[in-house]
Short mmCIF file of N, CA and C in Angstrom, two decimals:
data_model
loop_
_atom_site.label_atom_id
_atom_site.label_comp_id
_atom_site.label_asym_id
_atom_site.label_seq_id
_atom_site.Cartn_x
_atom_site.Cartn_y
_atom_site.Cartn_z
N UNK A 7 10.08 3.29 21.54
CA UNK A 7 10.75 3.21 22.73
C UNK A 7 10.42 4.44 23.68
N UNK A 8 10.31 5.55 22.96
CA UNK A 8 9.93 6.79 23.74
C UNK A 8 8.55 6.57 24.60
N UNK A 9 7.66 5.95 23.71
CA UNK A 9 6.33 5.71 24.41
C UNK A 9 6.38 4.69 25.60
N UNK A 10 7.28 3.75 25.41
CA UNK A 10 7.46 2.67 26.53
C UNK A 10 8.00 3.45 27.72
N UNK A 11 9.22 4.38 27.54
CA UNK A 11 9.66 5.04 28.68
C UNK A 11 8.54 6.00 29.18
N UNK A 12 7.75 6.66 28.33
CA UNK A 12 6.83 7.42 29.09
C UNK A 12 5.66 6.57 29.99
N UNK A 13 5.49 5.48 29.39
CA UNK A 13 4.52 4.52 30.05
C UNK A 13 5.10 4.08 31.39
N UNK A 14 6.34 3.87 31.50
CA UNK A 14 7.10 3.48 32.49
C UNK A 14 7.26 4.38 33.59
N UNK A 15 7.28 5.69 33.33
CA UNK A 15 7.39 6.81 34.17
C UNK A 15 5.99 7.19 34.69
N UNK A 16 5.04 7.12 33.82
CA UNK A 16 3.69 7.28 34.17
C UNK A 16 3.07 8.68 33.62
N UNK A 17 2.38 9.32 34.22
CA UNK A 17 1.72 10.71 33.57
C UNK A 17 2.37 11.95 33.95
N UNK A 18 3.50 11.77 34.67
CA UNK A 18 4.36 13.02 35.05
C UNK A 18 5.09 13.42 33.98
N UNK A 19 4.73 14.48 33.25
CA UNK A 19 5.26 15.01 32.07
C UNK A 19 6.66 15.66 32.58
N UNK A 20 6.88 16.24 33.54
CA UNK A 20 7.98 17.03 34.00
C UNK A 20 9.19 15.86 34.32
N UNK A 21 8.68 14.73 34.81
CA UNK A 21 9.60 13.74 35.09
C UNK A 21 10.24 13.13 33.91
N UNK A 22 9.17 12.82 33.07
CA UNK A 22 9.58 12.31 31.75
C UNK A 22 10.60 13.20 30.83
N UNK A 23 10.35 14.55 30.91
CA UNK A 23 11.11 15.42 30.01
C UNK A 23 12.51 15.48 30.72
N UNK A 24 12.70 15.16 32.05
CA UNK A 24 14.14 15.37 32.50
C UNK A 24 14.55 13.82 32.70
N UNK A 25 14.12 12.93 32.42
CA UNK A 25 14.47 11.42 32.70
C UNK A 25 15.60 11.08 31.94
N UNK A 26 16.64 10.58 32.56
CA UNK A 26 17.84 9.80 31.95
C UNK A 26 17.27 8.77 31.20
N UNK A 27 16.41 7.78 31.63
CA UNK A 27 15.83 6.87 30.91
C UNK A 27 15.04 7.10 29.62
N UNK A 28 14.38 8.28 29.74
CA UNK A 28 13.82 8.62 28.40
C UNK A 28 14.96 8.94 27.39
N UNK A 29 15.94 9.57 27.72
CA UNK A 29 16.90 10.15 26.81
C UNK A 29 17.65 8.88 26.34
N UNK A 30 17.97 8.00 27.25
CA UNK A 30 18.75 6.77 26.72
C UNK A 30 17.86 5.93 25.75
N UNK A 31 16.52 5.91 26.12
CA UNK A 31 15.62 5.09 25.19
C UNK A 31 15.40 5.72 24.03
N UNK A 32 15.38 7.24 23.88
CA UNK A 32 15.38 7.93 22.77
C UNK A 32 16.52 7.50 21.81
N UNK A 33 17.65 7.77 22.19
CA UNK A 33 18.87 7.33 21.62
C UNK A 33 19.02 6.09 21.00
N UNK A 34 18.58 5.00 21.92
CA UNK A 34 18.65 3.70 21.37
C UNK A 34 17.79 3.49 20.47
N UNK A 35 16.57 4.07 20.54
CA UNK A 35 15.49 3.69 19.27
C UNK A 35 16.07 4.44 18.02
N UNK A 36 16.73 5.61 18.02
CA UNK A 36 17.36 6.36 16.92
C UNK A 36 18.48 5.41 16.33
N UNK A 37 19.35 4.84 17.04
CA UNK A 37 20.50 4.21 16.70
C UNK A 37 19.98 2.83 16.15
N UNK A 38 18.91 2.15 16.79
CA UNK A 38 18.42 0.82 16.24
C UNK A 38 17.68 1.24 14.95
N UNK A 39 17.02 2.35 14.66
CA UNK A 39 16.41 2.70 13.45
C UNK A 39 17.41 2.82 12.32
N UNK A 40 18.73 3.47 12.61
CA UNK A 40 19.52 3.72 11.66
C UNK A 40 20.24 2.47 11.21
N UNK A 41 20.36 1.63 12.08
CA UNK A 41 21.11 0.30 11.86
C UNK A 41 20.21 -0.45 11.14
N UNK A 42 18.94 -0.51 11.33
CA UNK A 42 17.95 -1.29 10.60
C UNK A 42 17.91 -0.79 9.18
N UNK A 43 17.88 0.56 8.95
CA UNK A 43 17.96 1.28 7.66
C UNK A 43 19.10 0.86 6.99
N UNK A 44 20.35 0.82 7.65
CA UNK A 44 21.52 0.59 6.96
C UNK A 44 21.61 -0.93 6.39
N UNK A 45 21.11 -1.68 7.48
CA UNK A 45 21.25 -3.11 7.00
C UNK A 45 20.26 -3.57 5.94
N UNK A 46 19.03 -2.85 5.95
CA UNK A 46 18.17 -3.05 4.82
C UNK A 46 18.69 -2.80 3.48
N UNK A 47 19.28 -1.57 3.38
CA UNK A 47 19.94 -1.12 2.03
C UNK A 47 21.07 -1.99 1.90
N UNK A 48 21.85 -2.39 2.63
CA UNK A 48 23.00 -3.32 2.63
C UNK A 48 22.54 -4.64 1.95
N UNK A 49 21.44 -5.15 2.66
CA UNK A 49 20.91 -6.44 2.05
C UNK A 49 20.38 -6.28 0.75
N UNK A 50 19.73 -5.36 0.39
CA UNK A 50 19.28 -5.08 -1.13
C UNK A 50 20.68 -5.05 -1.95
N UNK A 51 21.80 -4.54 -1.54
CA UNK A 51 22.82 -4.40 -2.44
C UNK A 51 23.43 -5.92 -2.50
N UNK A 52 23.49 -6.71 -1.37
CA UNK A 52 24.02 -8.04 -1.40
C UNK A 52 23.02 -9.11 -2.31
N UNK A 53 21.84 -8.61 -2.38
CA UNK A 53 20.96 -9.55 -3.28
C UNK A 53 21.33 -9.47 -4.63
N UNK A 54 21.74 -8.29 -5.12
CA UNK A 54 21.99 -8.03 -6.49
C UNK A 54 23.10 -7.07 -6.60
N UNK A 55 24.29 -7.36 -6.42
CA UNK A 55 25.33 -6.23 -6.45
C UNK A 55 25.58 -5.58 -7.76
N UNK A 56 25.43 -6.38 -8.82
CA UNK A 56 25.65 -5.75 -10.16
C UNK A 56 24.69 -4.70 -10.41
N UNK A 57 23.37 -4.93 -10.06
CA UNK A 57 22.38 -3.99 -10.34
C UNK A 57 22.08 -2.85 -9.31
N UNK A 58 23.01 -2.81 -8.35
CA UNK A 58 22.72 -1.94 -7.09
C UNK A 58 23.26 -0.55 -7.66
N UNK A 59 22.65 0.47 -7.50
CA UNK A 59 23.18 1.81 -7.77
C UNK A 59 22.79 2.89 -6.44
N UNK A 60 23.34 3.98 -6.52
CA UNK A 60 22.98 4.94 -5.49
C UNK A 60 21.48 5.21 -5.48
N UNK A 61 20.82 5.45 -6.65
CA UNK A 61 19.41 5.68 -6.68
C UNK A 61 18.57 4.48 -6.25
N UNK A 62 18.93 3.31 -6.47
CA UNK A 62 18.19 2.06 -6.00
C UNK A 62 18.40 1.94 -4.44
N UNK A 63 19.54 2.22 -4.01
CA UNK A 63 19.73 2.35 -2.56
C UNK A 63 18.87 3.36 -1.85
N UNK A 64 18.77 4.67 -2.44
CA UNK A 64 17.94 5.77 -1.96
C UNK A 64 16.60 5.19 -1.78
N UNK A 65 16.00 4.56 -2.90
CA UNK A 65 14.64 4.27 -2.93
C UNK A 65 14.31 2.92 -1.84
N UNK A 66 15.25 2.28 -1.78
CA UNK A 66 14.97 1.16 -0.82
C UNK A 66 15.01 1.67 0.64
N UNK A 67 15.88 2.65 0.87
CA UNK A 67 15.95 3.22 2.17
C UNK A 67 14.59 4.14 2.53
N UNK A 68 14.17 4.68 1.46
CA UNK A 68 12.89 5.54 1.45
C UNK A 68 11.72 4.50 1.77
N UNK A 69 11.87 3.44 0.90
CA UNK A 69 10.67 2.47 1.24
C UNK A 69 10.59 1.85 2.68
N UNK A 70 11.69 1.69 2.99
CA UNK A 70 11.92 1.29 4.57
C UNK A 70 11.33 2.16 5.32
N UNK A 71 11.79 3.60 5.08
CA UNK A 71 11.10 4.75 6.00
C UNK A 71 9.74 4.84 5.86
N UNK A 72 9.13 4.73 4.79
CA UNK A 72 7.64 4.69 4.67
C UNK A 72 6.93 3.66 5.36
N UNK A 73 7.46 2.35 5.36
CA UNK A 73 6.83 1.39 6.15
C UNK A 73 7.12 1.68 7.95
N UNK A 74 8.26 2.13 8.08
CA UNK A 74 8.57 2.44 9.59
C UNK A 74 7.72 3.40 10.00
N UNK A 75 7.46 4.61 9.13
CA UNK A 75 6.71 5.84 9.62
C UNK A 75 5.27 5.19 9.52
N UNK A 76 4.67 4.38 8.85
CA UNK A 76 3.29 3.81 9.08
C UNK A 76 3.29 3.03 10.32
N UNK A 77 4.19 2.18 10.58
CA UNK A 77 4.00 1.46 11.70
C UNK A 77 4.27 2.05 12.89
N UNK A 78 5.04 3.01 12.96
CA UNK A 78 5.18 3.91 14.28
C UNK A 78 4.04 4.83 14.38
N UNK A 79 3.59 5.31 13.28
CA UNK A 79 2.46 6.13 13.30
C UNK A 79 1.24 5.66 13.68
N UNK A 80 0.95 4.35 13.23
CA UNK A 80 -0.28 3.67 13.74
C UNK A 80 -0.11 3.25 15.20
N UNK A 81 1.15 2.98 15.73
CA UNK A 81 1.17 2.58 17.19
C UNK A 81 0.97 3.85 17.86
N UNK A 82 1.55 4.84 17.54
CA UNK A 82 1.26 6.23 18.41
C UNK A 82 -0.14 6.44 18.27
N UNK A 83 -0.97 6.26 17.23
CA UNK A 83 -2.38 6.56 17.11
C UNK A 83 -3.10 5.57 18.21
N UNK A 84 -2.75 4.41 18.15
CA UNK A 84 -3.41 3.26 18.92
C UNK A 84 -3.01 3.76 20.51
N UNK A 85 -1.89 3.95 20.68
CA UNK A 85 -1.38 4.27 22.18
C UNK A 85 -2.23 5.39 22.69
N UNK A 86 -2.15 6.50 21.80
CA UNK A 86 -2.86 7.79 22.35
C UNK A 86 -4.49 7.83 22.24
N UNK A 87 -4.93 6.85 21.49
CA UNK A 87 -6.45 6.70 21.30
C UNK A 87 -6.95 5.65 22.31
N UNK A 88 -6.30 4.46 22.63
CA UNK A 88 -6.87 3.43 23.38
C UNK A 88 -6.33 3.13 24.65
N UNK A 89 -4.78 3.15 24.57
CA UNK A 89 -3.93 2.65 25.82
C UNK A 89 -3.91 3.73 26.87
N UNK A 90 -3.61 5.02 26.35
CA UNK A 90 -3.48 6.04 27.23
C UNK A 90 -4.21 7.43 26.79
N UNK A 91 -5.47 7.48 26.51
CA UNK A 91 -6.05 8.72 26.04
C UNK A 91 -6.12 9.87 26.84
N UNK A 92 -5.89 9.70 28.13
CA UNK A 92 -6.00 10.80 29.19
C UNK A 92 -4.75 11.62 29.02
N UNK A 93 -3.84 11.09 28.70
CA UNK A 93 -2.55 11.93 28.52
C UNK A 93 -2.45 13.07 27.34
N UNK A 94 -3.39 12.65 26.53
CA UNK A 94 -3.52 13.93 25.38
C UNK A 94 -4.14 14.96 25.94
N UNK A 95 -5.09 14.82 26.87
CA UNK A 95 -5.81 16.00 27.53
C UNK A 95 -4.84 16.74 28.54
N UNK A 96 -3.92 15.99 29.04
CA UNK A 96 -2.87 16.65 30.09
C UNK A 96 -2.03 17.36 29.08
N UNK A 97 -1.55 16.93 27.80
CA UNK A 97 -0.70 17.59 26.96
C UNK A 97 -1.27 18.82 26.69
N UNK A 98 -2.65 18.71 26.14
CA UNK A 98 -3.41 20.02 25.77
C UNK A 98 -3.29 21.14 27.09
N UNK A 99 -3.67 20.60 28.20
CA UNK A 99 -3.68 21.58 29.39
C UNK A 99 -2.44 22.26 29.54
N UNK A 100 -1.27 21.47 29.45
CA UNK A 100 -0.04 22.09 29.63
C UNK A 100 0.29 23.01 28.61
N UNK A 101 -0.06 22.76 27.24
CA UNK A 101 0.32 23.63 26.22
C UNK A 101 -0.61 24.89 26.36
N UNK A 102 -1.81 24.72 26.67
CA UNK A 102 -2.63 26.01 26.69
C UNK A 102 -2.25 26.75 28.02
N UNK A 103 -1.69 26.19 29.04
CA UNK A 103 -1.17 26.80 30.09
C UNK A 103 -0.04 27.60 29.89
N UNK A 104 0.90 26.91 29.00
CA UNK A 104 2.27 27.67 28.73
C UNK A 104 2.08 28.87 27.64
N UNK A 105 0.87 28.59 26.84
CA UNK A 105 0.52 29.65 25.71
C UNK A 105 -0.13 30.78 26.49
N UNK A 106 -0.84 30.64 27.57
CA UNK A 106 -1.38 31.66 28.28
C UNK A 106 -0.44 32.74 29.03
N UNK A 107 0.75 32.28 29.05
CA UNK A 107 1.92 32.95 29.74
C UNK A 107 2.40 34.14 28.83
N UNK A 108 2.25 33.67 27.46
CA UNK A 108 2.87 34.73 26.52
C UNK A 108 1.83 35.19 25.42
N UNK A 109 0.81 34.56 25.35
CA UNK A 109 -0.10 35.00 24.24
C UNK A 109 -1.46 35.48 24.87
N UNK A 110 -1.84 36.48 24.02
CA UNK A 110 -3.27 37.08 24.27
C UNK A 110 -4.38 35.96 24.17
N UNK A 111 -5.53 36.16 24.98
CA UNK A 111 -6.68 35.26 24.80
C UNK A 111 -7.21 35.24 23.44
N UNK A 112 -7.31 36.17 22.58
CA UNK A 112 -7.61 36.13 21.16
C UNK A 112 -6.83 35.35 20.40
N UNK A 113 -5.53 35.42 20.72
CA UNK A 113 -4.51 34.52 19.87
C UNK A 113 -4.59 33.05 20.36
N UNK A 114 -4.96 32.71 21.58
CA UNK A 114 -5.07 31.23 21.99
C UNK A 114 -6.35 30.93 21.42
N UNK A 115 -7.38 31.62 21.38
CA UNK A 115 -8.74 31.44 20.85
C UNK A 115 -8.57 30.95 19.35
N UNK A 116 -7.78 31.70 18.68
CA UNK A 116 -7.67 31.59 17.09
C UNK A 116 -6.67 30.42 17.09
N UNK A 117 -5.73 29.94 17.88
CA UNK A 117 -4.81 28.91 17.67
C UNK A 117 -5.49 27.54 18.16
N UNK A 118 -6.45 27.51 19.05
CA UNK A 118 -7.17 26.34 19.69
C UNK A 118 -7.54 25.23 18.53
N UNK A 119 -8.03 25.48 17.60
CA UNK A 119 -8.43 24.46 16.69
C UNK A 119 -7.15 23.56 16.24
N UNK A 120 -6.16 24.36 15.84
CA UNK A 120 -4.98 23.96 15.17
C UNK A 120 -4.27 22.99 16.35
N UNK A 121 -4.19 23.78 17.57
CA UNK A 121 -3.44 23.00 18.60
C UNK A 121 -4.13 21.84 19.14
N UNK A 122 -5.51 21.83 19.08
CA UNK A 122 -6.28 20.66 19.44
C UNK A 122 -6.05 19.59 18.42
N UNK A 123 -5.97 19.92 17.14
CA UNK A 123 -5.58 18.71 16.11
C UNK A 123 -4.27 18.19 16.25
N UNK A 124 -3.27 19.00 16.40
CA UNK A 124 -1.94 18.63 16.50
C UNK A 124 -1.71 17.83 17.83
N UNK A 125 -2.27 18.27 18.97
CA UNK A 125 -2.23 17.33 19.96
C UNK A 125 -3.44 16.52 20.17
N UNK A 126 -3.54 15.53 19.19
CA UNK A 126 -4.52 14.64 19.20
C UNK A 126 -4.00 13.21 18.56
N UNK A 127 -4.45 12.03 18.67
CA UNK A 127 -3.92 10.82 18.03
C UNK A 127 -3.78 11.04 16.51
N UNK A 128 -4.57 11.67 15.94
CA UNK A 128 -4.42 11.95 14.45
C UNK A 128 -3.26 12.88 14.20
N UNK A 129 -3.12 13.88 14.97
CA UNK A 129 -2.09 14.91 14.97
C UNK A 129 -0.55 14.03 15.11
N UNK A 130 -0.65 13.35 16.08
CA UNK A 130 0.51 12.48 16.45
C UNK A 130 1.00 11.70 15.24
N UNK A 131 -0.13 11.12 14.87
CA UNK A 131 0.16 10.14 13.56
C UNK A 131 0.73 10.80 12.59
N UNK A 132 0.07 12.02 12.19
CA UNK A 132 0.51 12.73 11.03
C UNK A 132 2.04 13.26 11.27
N UNK A 133 2.45 13.83 12.50
CA UNK A 133 3.60 14.31 12.73
C UNK A 133 4.80 13.21 12.62
N UNK A 134 4.38 12.09 13.13
CA UNK A 134 5.35 10.81 13.29
C UNK A 134 5.59 10.36 11.77
N UNK A 135 4.48 10.31 11.09
CA UNK A 135 4.71 9.79 9.66
C UNK A 135 5.55 10.76 8.77
N UNK A 136 4.96 12.03 8.86
CA UNK A 136 5.93 12.98 8.11
C UNK A 136 7.24 13.07 8.54
N UNK A 137 7.51 12.96 9.70
CA UNK A 137 8.87 13.07 10.32
C UNK A 137 9.61 12.06 9.80
N UNK A 138 9.20 10.78 9.77
CA UNK A 138 9.84 9.50 9.45
C UNK A 138 10.01 9.59 7.79
N UNK A 139 9.20 10.19 7.21
CA UNK A 139 9.33 10.32 5.66
C UNK A 139 10.45 11.34 5.29
N UNK A 140 10.39 12.41 5.96
CA UNK A 140 11.54 13.60 5.62
C UNK A 140 12.82 12.95 6.12
N UNK A 141 12.95 12.67 7.25
CA UNK A 141 14.17 11.90 7.99
C UNK A 141 14.75 11.00 7.03
N UNK A 142 13.72 9.90 6.69
CA UNK A 142 14.12 8.73 6.03
C UNK A 142 14.70 9.14 4.65
N UNK A 143 14.14 10.33 3.91
CA UNK A 143 14.52 10.71 2.72
C UNK A 143 16.12 11.20 2.89
N UNK A 144 16.35 11.84 3.85
CA UNK A 144 17.69 12.67 4.07
C UNK A 144 18.61 11.51 4.49
N UNK A 145 18.31 10.68 5.43
CA UNK A 145 19.23 9.51 5.92
C UNK A 145 19.43 8.53 4.78
N UNK A 146 18.48 8.25 4.02
CA UNK A 146 18.63 7.27 3.04
C UNK A 146 19.83 7.93 1.88
N UNK A 147 19.77 8.98 1.74
CA UNK A 147 20.71 9.63 0.80
C UNK A 147 22.12 9.30 1.20
N UNK A 148 22.38 9.43 2.62
CA UNK A 148 23.71 9.24 3.28
C UNK A 148 24.14 7.74 3.27
N UNK A 149 22.99 6.89 3.72
CA UNK A 149 23.10 5.57 3.87
C UNK A 149 23.49 5.01 2.59
N UNK A 150 22.67 5.33 1.45
CA UNK A 150 22.83 4.82 0.11
C UNK A 150 24.15 5.07 -0.48
N UNK A 151 24.77 6.41 -0.10
CA UNK A 151 26.06 6.64 -0.72
C UNK A 151 27.23 5.89 0.05
N UNK A 152 27.04 5.54 1.41
CA UNK A 152 27.95 4.75 2.00
C UNK A 152 27.93 3.24 1.76
N UNK A 153 26.66 2.80 1.54
CA UNK A 153 26.48 1.39 0.98
C UNK A 153 27.12 1.19 -0.40
N UNK A 154 26.87 2.25 -1.32
CA UNK A 154 27.25 2.16 -2.72
C UNK A 154 28.70 2.10 -2.78
N UNK A 155 29.39 2.98 -1.72
CA UNK A 155 30.88 3.24 -1.79
C UNK A 155 31.59 2.08 -1.15
N UNK A 156 30.82 1.20 -0.24
CA UNK A 156 31.52 0.10 0.20
C UNK A 156 32.24 -0.92 -0.60
N UNK A 157 31.73 -1.06 -1.84
CA UNK A 157 32.35 -1.83 -2.82
C UNK A 157 32.16 -3.56 -2.59
N UNK A 158 32.74 -4.32 -2.99
CA UNK A 158 32.64 -5.74 -2.68
C UNK A 158 31.72 -6.22 -3.64
N UNK A 159 31.32 -5.64 -4.61
CA UNK A 159 30.28 -6.15 -5.71
C UNK A 159 31.28 -6.73 -6.84
N UNK A 160 30.66 -7.40 -7.72
CA UNK A 160 31.42 -8.05 -8.77
C UNK A 160 32.11 -7.07 -9.71
N UNK A 161 31.40 -6.07 -9.98
CA UNK A 161 31.84 -4.89 -10.86
C UNK A 161 32.60 -3.88 -10.20
N UNK A 162 32.69 -3.62 -8.96
CA UNK A 162 33.32 -2.54 -8.32
C UNK A 162 34.83 -2.55 -8.39
N UNK A 163 35.36 -3.79 -8.35
CA UNK A 163 36.80 -3.96 -8.21
C UNK A 163 37.33 -3.69 -6.96
N UNK A 164 36.53 -3.43 -5.93
CA UNK A 164 36.84 -3.28 -4.50
C UNK A 164 36.59 -4.45 -3.85
N UNK A 165 37.35 -4.98 -2.92
CA UNK A 165 36.91 -6.00 -2.02
C UNK A 165 37.16 -5.67 -0.71
N UNK A 166 35.98 -6.06 0.11
CA UNK A 166 35.87 -5.63 1.37
C UNK A 166 36.92 -6.31 2.37
N UNK A 167 37.54 -5.74 3.24
CA UNK A 167 38.44 -6.36 3.94
C UNK A 167 37.84 -6.94 5.22
#
């Protein structure tokens, strides 16, 4: 959704950064992702409540996160490689412009290869994928414990109201 909001605003990065629409879409995407992760773990528990454990819930949440990270990472790569490749160069120009305000030319020259990789379709893919993996690991811990504590299984003795 963040790429859709950026596409709707155009190439004006300043407008994008301060856009209410971008903020709303970012939060909506985050809430939708958390809801999907929760529902996925909950569905796994409902499939076999007697065999569901905290660890199994965490693994299922992590697997969902891996697939989500791959999907979002590939979409990001495709977007910045084929749909809007010009924006990558704009991101680089802004980054180096901001760096020149506080860094020496030697420091910028030394950082250039790393910055150019990170601000590239491959760099965006990598950061999205790793972000989803790490975030998914942490969020899956929380969601798995919530779903596990919800009860309602044959062996839990707790009935959902």
